């Protein structure tokens, strides 16, 4: 096999509950991931060494050295297999970079699936999931897709059946936010307020809304504990969220650590209209309609 192509989705967190800061610097999370139809593509071609090239939207913001998560994933896979392998990776980026939609994790998951195939390793999903967990908390979900509850740092996953397709609009924001900075701001605000942080708990009403496919109920139960911190760092996002609500979004939240704003629509037509209104009124520079849940990293 000389070339392999894998398609990997972005994610939005429909619930992100952040527990108290642990001694190891992490937080216990209850993280309900939902994979949506904005895809990066990872192509892997036979080569002597592991390299990466990035094309498409956002490509200028992605490193192409050893810090690229796709390279790190390919190296981890080769190490796991116990041999030296090479691959020229080409990432076609559509997922916003540093946007709270797990774009880097998606590319890492894509590289794992692509190189597993290119190198003829035939490793089962469980092995790839284990390697993925070491690469980052969101990488296992990028492999798995669908809708899932993540606990621990977010990497222990349990798949959730959903009762239908949900329609979304995503408004990426210029500049990006560093996930680490948003968590640090969240900790700072919590310390400043002196309020005791409760242990994170799965929202049963949200589970029910997902299970029955009820977009109205899901919209009213979307939650993100990082939102206050993200809005503190990027106050301009509040107006974007408000504009979405005014145009009939069933729910409007910051996606993960932001700054992408996520809006839940009634159906596909409403999602298209909502995306059009957000850009026409200048509330968002760009807005993309998408749906979920979709499959995780797959060969195409
Ligand atoms: P998450 O939602 O998982 O917190 P994010 O979507 O906010 O992450 P990413 O797009 O994954 O953020 O990018 C975070 C940083 O990782 C970027 O600023 C970039 O420098 C670096 N990075 C490394 N590899 C990649 C990659 N393949 N794609 C995107 N960013 C990458």
mmCIF file of C-alpha atoms and ligand atoms in Angstrom:
data_model
loop_
_atom_site.group_PDB
_atom_site.id
_atom_site.type_symbol
_atom_site.label_atom_id
_atom_site.label_comp_id
_atom_site.label_asym_id
_atom_site.label_seq_id
_atom_site.Cartn_x
_atom_site.Cartn_y
_atom_site.Cartn_z
ATOM 1 C CA UNK A 1 0.000 0.000 0.000
ATOM 2 C CA UNK A 2 1.567 3.336 -1.028
ATOM 3 C CA UNK A 3 -1.022 5.844 0.230
ATOM 4 C CA UNK A 4 -3.825 5.834 2.809
ATOM 5 C CA UNK A 5 -6.442 8.521 3.544
ATOM 6 C CA UNK A 6 -8.311 8.896 6.845
ATOM 7 C CA UNK A 7 -11.125 11.315 7.688
ATOM 8 C CA UNK A 8 -11.484 12.507 11.306
ATOM 9 C CA UNK A 9 -14.209 14.645 12.888
ATOM 10 C CA UNK A 10 -14.118 17.650 15.212
ATOM 11 C CA UNK A 11 -15.871 17.505 18.580
ATOM 12 C CA UNK A 12 -18.033 19.734 20.701
ATOM 13 C CA UNK A 13 -18.560 19.153 24.428
ATOM 14 C CA UNK A 14 -22.266 19.136 25.234
ATOM 15 C CA UNK A 15 -21.397 18.913 28.936
ATOM 16 C CA UNK A 16 -18.012 19.866 30.332
ATOM 17 C CA UNK A 17 -17.935 19.767 34.130
ATOM 18 C CA UNK A 18 -14.590 20.551 35.691
ATOM 19 C CA UNK A 19 -13.830 19.291 39.195
ATOM 20 C CA UNK A 20 -11.404 20.820 41.708
ATOM 21 C CA UNK A 21 -7.726 21.147 40.759
ATOM 22 C CA UNK A 22 -5.906 17.890 41.590
ATOM 23 C CA UNK A 23 -2.438 17.684 43.105
ATOM 24 C CA UNK A 24 -1.025 16.470 39.777
ATOM 25 C CA UNK A 25 -2.258 19.673 38.095
ATOM 26 C CA UNK A 26 -5.126 17.978 36.219
ATOM 27 C CA UNK A 27 -8.858 18.220 36.936
ATOM 28 C CA UNK A 28 -11.358 15.403 37.169
ATOM 29 C CA UNK A 29 -13.848 15.949 34.410
ATOM 30 C CA UNK A 30 -17.249 14.816 33.319
ATOM 31 C CA UNK A 31 -16.950 15.457 29.646
ATOM 32 C CA UNK A 32 -19.705 14.555 27.189
ATOM 33 C CA UNK A 33 -18.089 14.537 23.748
ATOM 34 C CA UNK A 34 -20.094 14.724 20.537
ATOM 35 C CA UNK A 35 -18.405 14.244 17.144
ATOM 36 C CA UNK A 36 -19.579 16.641 14.407
ATOM 37 C CA UNK A 37 -19.254 16.770 10.640
ATOM 38 C CA UNK A 38 -16.306 19.138 10.304
ATOM 39 C CA UNK A 39 -13.460 16.904 9.151
ATOM 40 C CA UNK A 40 -9.695 16.977 8.841
ATOM 41 C CA UNK A 41 -8.168 14.547 6.369
ATOM 42 C CA UNK A 42 -4.872 12.792 7.036
ATOM 43 C CA UNK A 43 -3.079 11.179 4.091
ATOM 44 C CA UNK A 44 -0.104 8.899 4.826
ATOM 45 C CA UNK A 45 2.361 7.936 2.075
ATOM 46 C CA UNK A 46 5.281 5.550 2.140
ATOM 47 C CA UNK A 47 8.526 7.263 3.084
ATOM 48 C CA UNK A 48 11.898 6.742 4.770
ATOM 49 C CA UNK A 49 11.143 9.087 7.688
ATOM 50 C CA UNK A 50 8.100 10.620 9.415
ATOM 51 C CA UNK A 51 7.254 14.093 8.061
ATOM 52 C CA UNK A 52 4.168 16.315 7.983
ATOM 53 C CA UNK A 53 2.768 18.920 5.633
ATOM 54 C CA UNK A 54 -0.385 20.915 6.359
ATOM 55 C CA UNK A 55 -2.787 22.300 3.752
ATOM 56 C CA UNK A 56 -6.233 23.916 3.742
ATOM 57 C CA UNK A 57 -7.861 26.381 6.141
ATOM 58 C CA UNK A 58 -5.815 27.297 9.222
ATOM 59 C CA UNK A 59 -2.675 25.571 7.888
ATOM 60 C CA UNK A 60 -0.413 28.534 8.683
ATOM 61 C CA UNK A 61 -1.164 28.104 12.412
ATOM 62 C CA UNK A 62 -0.103 24.472 12.645
ATOM 63 C CA UNK A 63 3.499 23.452 13.441
ATOM 64 C CA UNK A 64 5.191 21.075 10.982
ATOM 65 C CA UNK A 65 8.056 20.054 13.259
ATOM 66 C CA UNK A 66 8.150 17.237 15.822
ATOM 67 C CA UNK A 67 5.578 19.059 17.976
ATOM 68 C CA UNK A 68 2.824 18.326 15.441
ATOM 69 C CA UNK A 69 0.474 15.870 17.107
ATOM 70 C CA UNK A 70 0.187 13.742 13.955
ATOM 71 C CA UNK A 71 3.962 13.226 13.903
ATOM 72 C CA UNK A 72 3.944 12.387 17.607
ATOM 73 C CA UNK A 73 1.165 9.862 17.005
ATOM 74 C CA UNK A 74 3.025 8.183 14.122
ATOM 75 C CA UNK A 75 6.200 8.014 16.230
ATOM 76 C CA UNK A 76 4.293 6.516 19.177
ATOM 77 C CA UNK A 77 2.752 3.892 16.894
ATOM 78 C CA UNK A 78 6.144 2.955 15.399
ATOM 79 C CA UNK A 79 7.567 2.668 18.937
ATOM 80 C CA UNK A 80 4.653 0.464 19.990
ATOM 81 C CA UNK A 81 5.307 -1.772 16.964
ATOM 82 C CA UNK A 82 8.994 -1.894 17.941
ATOM 83 C CA UNK A 83 10.351 -0.923 14.512
ATOM 84 C CA UNK A 84 11.514 2.121 12.574
ATOM 85 C CA UNK A 85 8.862 3.143 10.077
ATOM 86 C CA UNK A 86 8.456 6.214 7.864
ATOM 87 C CA UNK A 87 5.447 8.102 6.514
ATOM 88 C CA UNK A 88 4.909 11.416 4.754
ATOM 89 C CA UNK A 89 1.746 12.764 6.361
ATOM 90 C CA UNK A 90 -0.379 15.408 4.649
ATOM 91 C CA UNK A 91 -3.067 17.022 6.814
ATOM 92 C CA UNK A 92 -5.907 18.850 5.072
ATOM 93 C CA UNK A 93 -7.202 21.116 7.861
ATOM 94 C CA UNK A 94 -10.816 22.166 8.155
ATOM 95 C CA UNK A 95 -11.103 22.012 11.974
ATOM 96 C CA UNK A 96 -10.290 25.399 13.562
ATOM 97 C CA UNK A 97 -6.853 25.448 15.209
ATOM 98 C CA UNK A 98 -6.768 26.118 18.983
ATOM 99 C CA UNK A 99 -10.543 26.457 18.690
ATOM 100 C CA UNK A 100 -11.765 24.028 21.372
ATOM 101 C CA UNK A 101 -12.770 21.440 18.754
ATOM 102 C CA UNK A 102 -9.874 18.993 19.267
ATOM 103 C CA UNK A 103 -8.292 19.573 15.850
ATOM 104 C CA UNK A 104 -4.821 18.474 16.885
ATOM 105 C CA UNK A 105 -6.245 15.387 18.591
ATOM 106 C CA UNK A 106 -8.197 14.586 15.424
ATOM 107 C CA UNK A 107 -4.978 14.674 13.385
ATOM 108 C CA UNK A 108 -3.244 12.431 15.929
ATOM 109 C CA UNK A 109 -6.113 9.918 15.718
ATOM 110 C CA UNK A 110 -6.037 10.163 11.901
ATOM 111 C CA UNK A 111 -2.300 9.480 11.835
ATOM 112 C CA UNK A 112 -2.726 6.413 14.092
ATOM 113 C CA UNK A 113 -5.374 4.871 11.832
ATOM 114 C CA UNK A 114 -3.541 5.822 8.612
ATOM 115 C CA UNK A 115 -0.124 4.518 9.705
ATOM 116 C CA UNK A 116 -1.619 1.346 11.197
ATOM 117 C CA UNK A 117 -2.946 0.632 7.693
ATOM 118 C CA UNK A 118 0.053 1.940 5.698
ATOM 119 C CA UNK A 119 2.514 -0.091 7.743
ATOM 120 C CA UNK A 120 0.280 -3.183 7.677
ATOM 121 C CA UNK A 121 0.331 -3.456 11.477
ATOM 122 C CA UNK A 122 -3.297 -4.531 11.817
ATOM 123 C CA UNK A 123 -3.484 -3.359 15.441
ATOM 124 C CA UNK A 124 -6.979 -3.576 16.936
ATOM 125 C CA UNK A 125 -8.852 -0.452 18.064
ATOM 126 C CA UNK A 126 -8.116 -1.214 21.747
ATOM 127 C CA UNK A 127 -4.351 -0.928 21.104
ATOM 128 C CA UNK A 128 -4.812 2.321 19.174
ATOM 129 C CA UNK A 129 -7.007 3.656 22.007
ATOM 130 C CA UNK A 130 -4.239 2.944 24.517
ATOM 131 C CA UNK A 131 -1.617 4.773 22.450
ATOM 132 C CA UNK A 132 -4.150 7.581 21.887
ATOM 133 C CA UNK A 133 -4.695 8.023 25.649
ATOM 134 C CA UNK A 134 -0.966 8.651 26.140
ATOM 135 C CA UNK A 135 -0.964 11.294 23.384
ATOM 136 C CA UNK A 136 -3.722 13.452 24.895
ATOM 137 C CA UNK A 137 -7.060 13.358 26.700
ATOM 138 C CA UNK A 138 -9.131 14.044 23.554
ATOM 139 C CA UNK A 139 -7.338 11.653 21.173
ATOM 140 C CA UNK A 140 -9.239 8.460 22.179
ATOM 141 C CA UNK A 141 -12.541 10.193 21.477
ATOM 142 C CA UNK A 142 -11.317 11.371 18.047
ATOM 143 C CA UNK A 143 -10.698 7.690 17.238
ATOM 144 C CA UNK A 144 -14.064 6.578 18.546
ATOM 145 C CA UNK A 145 -16.434 9.404 17.484
ATOM 146 C CA UNK A 146 -20.185 9.263 18.102
ATOM 147 C CA UNK A 147 -21.229 10.609 21.503
ATOM 148 C CA UNK A 148 -19.432 9.500 24.661
ATOM 149 C CA UNK A 149 -18.907 10.345 28.297
ATOM 150 C CA UNK A 150 -15.299 10.858 29.272
ATOM 151 C CA UNK A 151 -14.246 10.679 32.895
ATOM 152 C CA UNK A 152 -10.868 10.945 34.644
ATOM 153 C CA UNK A 153 -8.910 13.480 32.578
ATOM 154 C CA UNK A 154 -11.538 12.806 29.896
ATOM 155 C CA UNK A 155 -9.754 9.794 28.400
ATOM 156 C CA UNK A 156 -11.847 7.007 30.007
ATOM 157 C CA UNK A 157 -14.702 6.734 27.553
ATOM 158 C CA UNK A 158 -18.145 5.227 27.623
ATOM 159 C CA UNK A 159 -20.180 5.325 24.415
ATOM 160 C CA UNK A 160 -23.650 6.904 24.582
ATOM 161 C CA UNK A 161 -26.405 5.951 22.173
ATOM 162 C CA UNK A 162 -28.251 8.994 20.795
ATOM 163 C CA UNK A 163 -31.808 9.082 19.522
ATOM 164 C CA UNK A 164 -31.209 11.066 16.357
ATOM 165 C CA UNK A 165 -29.107 13.611 14.517
ATOM 166 C CA UNK A 166 -28.501 17.062 15.991
ATOM 167 C CA UNK A 167 -27.841 20.111 13.826
ATOM 168 C CA UNK A 168 -25.245 22.671 14.794
ATOM 169 C CA UNK A 169 -23.592 25.887 13.728
ATOM 170 C CA UNK A 170 -19.968 26.594 14.640
ATOM 171 C CA UNK A 171 -18.490 30.069 14.571
ATOM 172 C CA UNK A 172 -14.684 29.913 14.803
ATOM 173 C CA UNK A 173 -13.036 33.034 16.224
ATOM 174 C CA UNK A 174 -9.749 34.552 15.141
ATOM 175 C CA UNK A 175 -6.761 34.151 17.417
ATOM 176 C CA UNK A 176 -7.496 30.889 19.220
ATOM 177 C CA UNK A 177 -7.238 30.202 22.939
ATOM 178 C CA UNK A 178 -4.714 27.973 24.649
ATOM 179 C CA UNK A 179 -6.473 25.174 26.540
ATOM 180 C CA UNK A 180 -3.909 25.453 29.377
ATOM 181 C CA UNK A 181 -4.549 29.206 29.729
ATOM 182 C CA UNK A 182 -8.314 28.685 29.914
ATOM 183 C CA UNK A 183 -7.963 26.062 32.671
ATOM 184 C CA UNK A 184 -5.572 28.383 34.538
ATOM 185 C CA UNK A 185 -8.090 31.244 34.262
ATOM 186 C CA UNK A 186 -10.852 28.916 35.490
ATOM 187 C CA UNK A 187 -8.723 27.991 38.549
ATOM 188 C CA UNK A 188 -7.873 31.651 39.179
ATOM 189 C CA UNK A 189 -11.528 32.748 39.061
ATOM 190 C CA UNK A 190 -12.550 29.904 41.361
ATOM 191 C CA UNK A 191 -9.849 30.752 43.870
ATOM 192 C CA UNK A 192 -10.805 34.422 43.752
ATOM 193 C CA UNK A 193 -14.487 33.631 44.419
ATOM 194 C CA UNK A 194 -13.628 31.246 47.278
ATOM 195 C CA UNK A 195 -16.570 28.993 46.345
ATOM 196 C CA UNK A 196 -16.048 25.268 46.968
ATOM 197 C CA UNK A 197 -15.950 23.417 43.636
ATOM 198 C CA UNK A 198 -18.354 20.456 43.550
ATOM 199 C CA UNK A 199 -17.361 17.025 42.284
ATOM 200 C CA UNK A 200 -18.379 16.822 38.593
ATOM 201 C CA UNK A 201 -21.550 14.851 37.951
ATOM 202 C CA UNK A 202 -23.240 13.679 34.768
ATOM 203 C CA UNK A 203 -26.429 15.620 33.988
ATOM 204 C CA UNK A 204 -29.278 13.054 33.778
ATOM 205 C CA UNK A 205 -31.572 15.443 31.879
ATOM 206 C CA UNK A 206 -28.869 15.937 29.248
ATOM 207 C CA UNK A 207 -28.474 12.142 28.955
ATOM 208 C CA UNK A 208 -32.191 11.806 28.403
ATOM 209 C CA UNK A 209 -32.208 14.560 25.759
ATOM 210 C CA UNK A 210 -29.372 12.818 23.889
ATOM 211 C CA UNK A 211 -31.072 9.431 24.185
ATOM 212 C CA UNK A 212 -34.407 10.650 22.859
ATOM 213 C CA UNK A 213 -32.920 12.958 20.226
ATOM 214 C CA UNK A 214 -34.757 15.956 21.721
ATOM 215 C CA UNK A 215 -32.895 19.017 20.427
ATOM 216 C CA UNK A 216 -34.973 21.474 22.483
ATOM 217 C CA UNK A 217 -34.138 19.651 25.738
ATOM 218 C CA UNK A 218 -30.489 19.239 24.740
ATOM 219 C CA UNK A 219 -30.275 22.972 23.977
ATOM 220 C CA UNK A 220 -31.513 23.885 27.436
ATOM 221 C CA UNK A 221 -29.056 21.510 29.182
ATOM 222 C CA UNK A 222 -25.826 22.341 27.325
ATOM 223 C CA UNK A 223 -23.170 23.341 29.870
ATOM 224 C CA UNK A 224 -19.507 24.206 29.937
ATOM 225 C CA UNK A 225 -17.621 25.041 33.160
ATOM 226 C CA UNK A 226 -14.812 26.588 31.101
ATOM 227 C CA UNK A 227 -17.120 29.121 29.491
ATOM 228 C CA UNK A 228 -16.804 31.810 32.191
ATOM 229 C CA UNK A 229 -13.015 31.635 31.940
ATOM 230 C CA UNK A 230 -13.059 31.662 28.122
ATOM 231 C CA UNK A 231 -15.379 34.697 28.123
ATOM 232 C CA UNK A 232 -13.147 36.454 30.630
ATOM 233 C CA UNK A 233 -10.207 35.990 28.252
ATOM 234 C CA UNK A 234 -12.292 36.773 25.158
ATOM 235 C CA UNK A 235 -15.175 39.100 26.194
ATOM 236 C CA UNK A 236 -16.122 39.607 22.516
ATOM 237 C CA UNK A 237 -17.540 36.052 22.388
ATOM 238 C CA UNK A 238 -20.508 37.025 24.607
ATOM 239 C CA UNK A 239 -22.007 39.098 21.778
ATOM 240 C CA UNK A 240 -21.615 36.186 19.322
ATOM 241 C CA UNK A 241 -23.402 33.816 21.722
ATOM 242 C CA UNK A 242 -26.196 36.374 22.254
ATOM 243 C CA UNK A 243 -26.638 36.878 18.515
ATOM 244 C CA UNK A 244 -27.087 33.117 18.053
ATOM 245 C CA UNK A 245 -29.761 33.003 20.771
ATOM 246 C CA UNK A 246 -31.549 35.957 19.155
ATOM 247 C CA UNK A 247 -31.620 34.032 15.880
ATOM 248 C CA UNK A 248 -33.357 31.123 17.558
ATOM 249 C CA UNK A 249 -30.493 28.840 18.626
ATOM 250 C CA UNK A 250 -31.827 26.248 21.086
ATOM 251 C CA UNK A 251 -28.569 26.537 22.994
ATOM 252 C CA UNK A 252 -25.372 28.563 22.617
ATOM 253 C CA UNK A 253 -22.072 27.677 24.296
ATOM 254 C CA UNK A 254 -18.355 28.062 23.923
ATOM 255 C CA UNK A 255 -16.964 24.807 22.489
ATOM 256 C CA UNK A 256 -14.543 23.220 24.992
ATOM 257 C CA UNK A 257 -11.865 25.763 25.881
ATOM 258 C CA UNK A 258 -13.031 28.027 23.038
ATOM 259 C CA UNK A 259 -13.007 30.395 21.327
ATOM 260 C CA UNK A 260 -15.260 28.638 18.772
ATOM 261 C CA UNK A 261 -18.937 29.267 19.602
ATOM 262 C CA UNK A 262 -21.375 26.361 19.141
ATOM 263 C CA UNK A 263 -25.100 26.829 18.466
ATOM 264 C CA UNK A 264 -27.676 24.061 18.497
ATOM 265 C CA UNK A 265 -30.267 24.488 15.739
ATOM 266 C CA UNK A 266 -33.764 23.048 15.325
ATOM 267 C CA UNK A 267 -32.986 21.212 12.074
ATOM 268 C CA UNK A 268 -30.710 21.360 9.027
ATOM 269 C CA UNK A 269 -32.613 24.267 7.437
ATOM 270 C CA UNK A 270 -32.478 26.285 10.642
ATOM 271 C CA UNK A 271 -28.747 25.566 10.938
ATOM 272 C CA UNK A 272 -28.137 26.929 7.421
ATOM 273 C CA UNK A 273 -30.268 30.024 8.142
ATOM 274 C CA UNK A 274 -28.603 30.593 11.501
ATOM 275 C CA UNK A 275 -25.119 30.359 9.940
ATOM 276 C CA UNK A 276 -26.218 32.860 7.275
ATOM 277 C CA UNK A 277 -27.651 35.292 9.846
ATOM 278 C CA UNK A 278 -24.550 35.165 12.057
ATOM 279 C CA UNK A 279 -22.273 36.114 9.178
ATOM 280 C CA UNK A 280 -24.686 38.570 7.491
ATOM 281 C CA UNK A 281 -25.067 40.560 10.719
ATOM 282 C CA UNK A 282 -21.326 40.487 11.406
ATOM 283 C CA UNK A 283 -21.831 38.567 14.673
ATOM 284 C CA UNK A 284 -19.374 35.986 13.317
ATOM 285 C CA UNK A 285 -16.747 36.259 10.579
ATOM 286 C CA UNK A 286 -17.503 32.713 9.431
ATOM 287 C CA UNK A 287 -20.098 30.160 10.544
ATOM 288 C CA UNK A 288 -20.318 26.526 9.486
ATOM 289 C CA UNK A 289 -23.393 24.283 9.671
ATOM 290 C CA UNK A 290 -22.646 20.704 10.751
ATOM 291 C CA UNK A 291 -24.389 17.687 12.268
ATOM 292 C CA UNK A 292 -23.626 15.044 14.833
ATOM 293 C CA UNK A 293 -23.022 12.442 15.958
ATOM 294 C CA UNK A 294 -20.653 11.165 13.255
ATOM 295 C CA UNK A 295 -18.148 8.293 13.187
ATOM 296 C CA UNK A 296 -14.594 8.718 14.501
ATOM 297 C CA UNK A 297 -11.423 8.322 12.417
ATOM 298 C CA UNK A 298 -12.180 6.180 9.329
ATOM 299 C CA UNK A 299 -10.320 5.084 6.217
ATOM 300 C CA UNK A 300 -11.816 6.635 3.077
HETATM 301 P P1 LIG B 1 -8.821 20.874 22.470
HETATM 302 O O1 LIG B 1 -10.207 21.151 21.995
HETATM 303 O O2 LIG B 1 -8.439 19.412 22.381
HETATM 304 O O3 LIG B 1 -8.474 21.495 23.772
HETATM 305 P P2 LIG B 1 -8.019 22.787 20.503
HETATM 306 O O4 LIG B 1 -8.974 22.417 19.417
HETATM 307 O O5 LIG B 1 -8.375 23.984 21.324
HETATM 308 O O6 LIG B 1 -7.800 21.550 21.432
HETATM 309 P P3 LIG B 1 -5.869 22.318 18.708
HETATM 310 O O7 LIG B 1 -6.421 22.750 17.394
HETATM 311 O O8 LIG B 1 -5.790 20.867 18.969
HETATM 312 O O9 LIG B 1 -6.610 23.040 19.910
HETATM 313 O O10 LIG B 1 -4.430 22.990 18.797
HETATM 314 C C1 LIG B 1 -3.771 23.278 19.989
HETATM 315 C C2 LIG B 1 -2.306 23.618 19.647
HETATM 316 O O11 LIG B 1 -1.661 22.407 19.275
HETATM 317 C C3 LIG B 1 -2.170 24.558 18.472
HETATM 318 O O12 LIG B 1 -1.978 25.862 18.901
HETATM 319 C C4 LIG B 1 -0.975 24.033 17.704
HETATM 320 O O13 LIG B 1 0.154 24.820 17.928
HETATM 321 C C5 LIG B 1 -0.677 22.650 18.276
HETATM 322 N N1 LIG B 1 -0.760 21.551 17.281
HETATM 323 C C6 LIG B 1 0.093 20.539 17.164
HETATM 324 N N2 LIG B 1 -0.270 19.708 16.186
HETATM 325 C C7 LIG B 1 -1.387 20.186 15.662
HETATM 326 C C8 LIG B 1 -2.234 19.742 14.619
HETATM 327 N N3 LIG B 1 -1.977 18.644 13.905
HETATM 328 N N4 LIG B 1 -3.335 20.474 14.376
HETATM 329 C C9 LIG B 1 -3.607 21.575 15.103
HETATM 330 N N5 LIG B 1 -2.802 22.057 16.067
HETATM 331 C C10 LIG B 1 -1.720 21.354 16.375
#
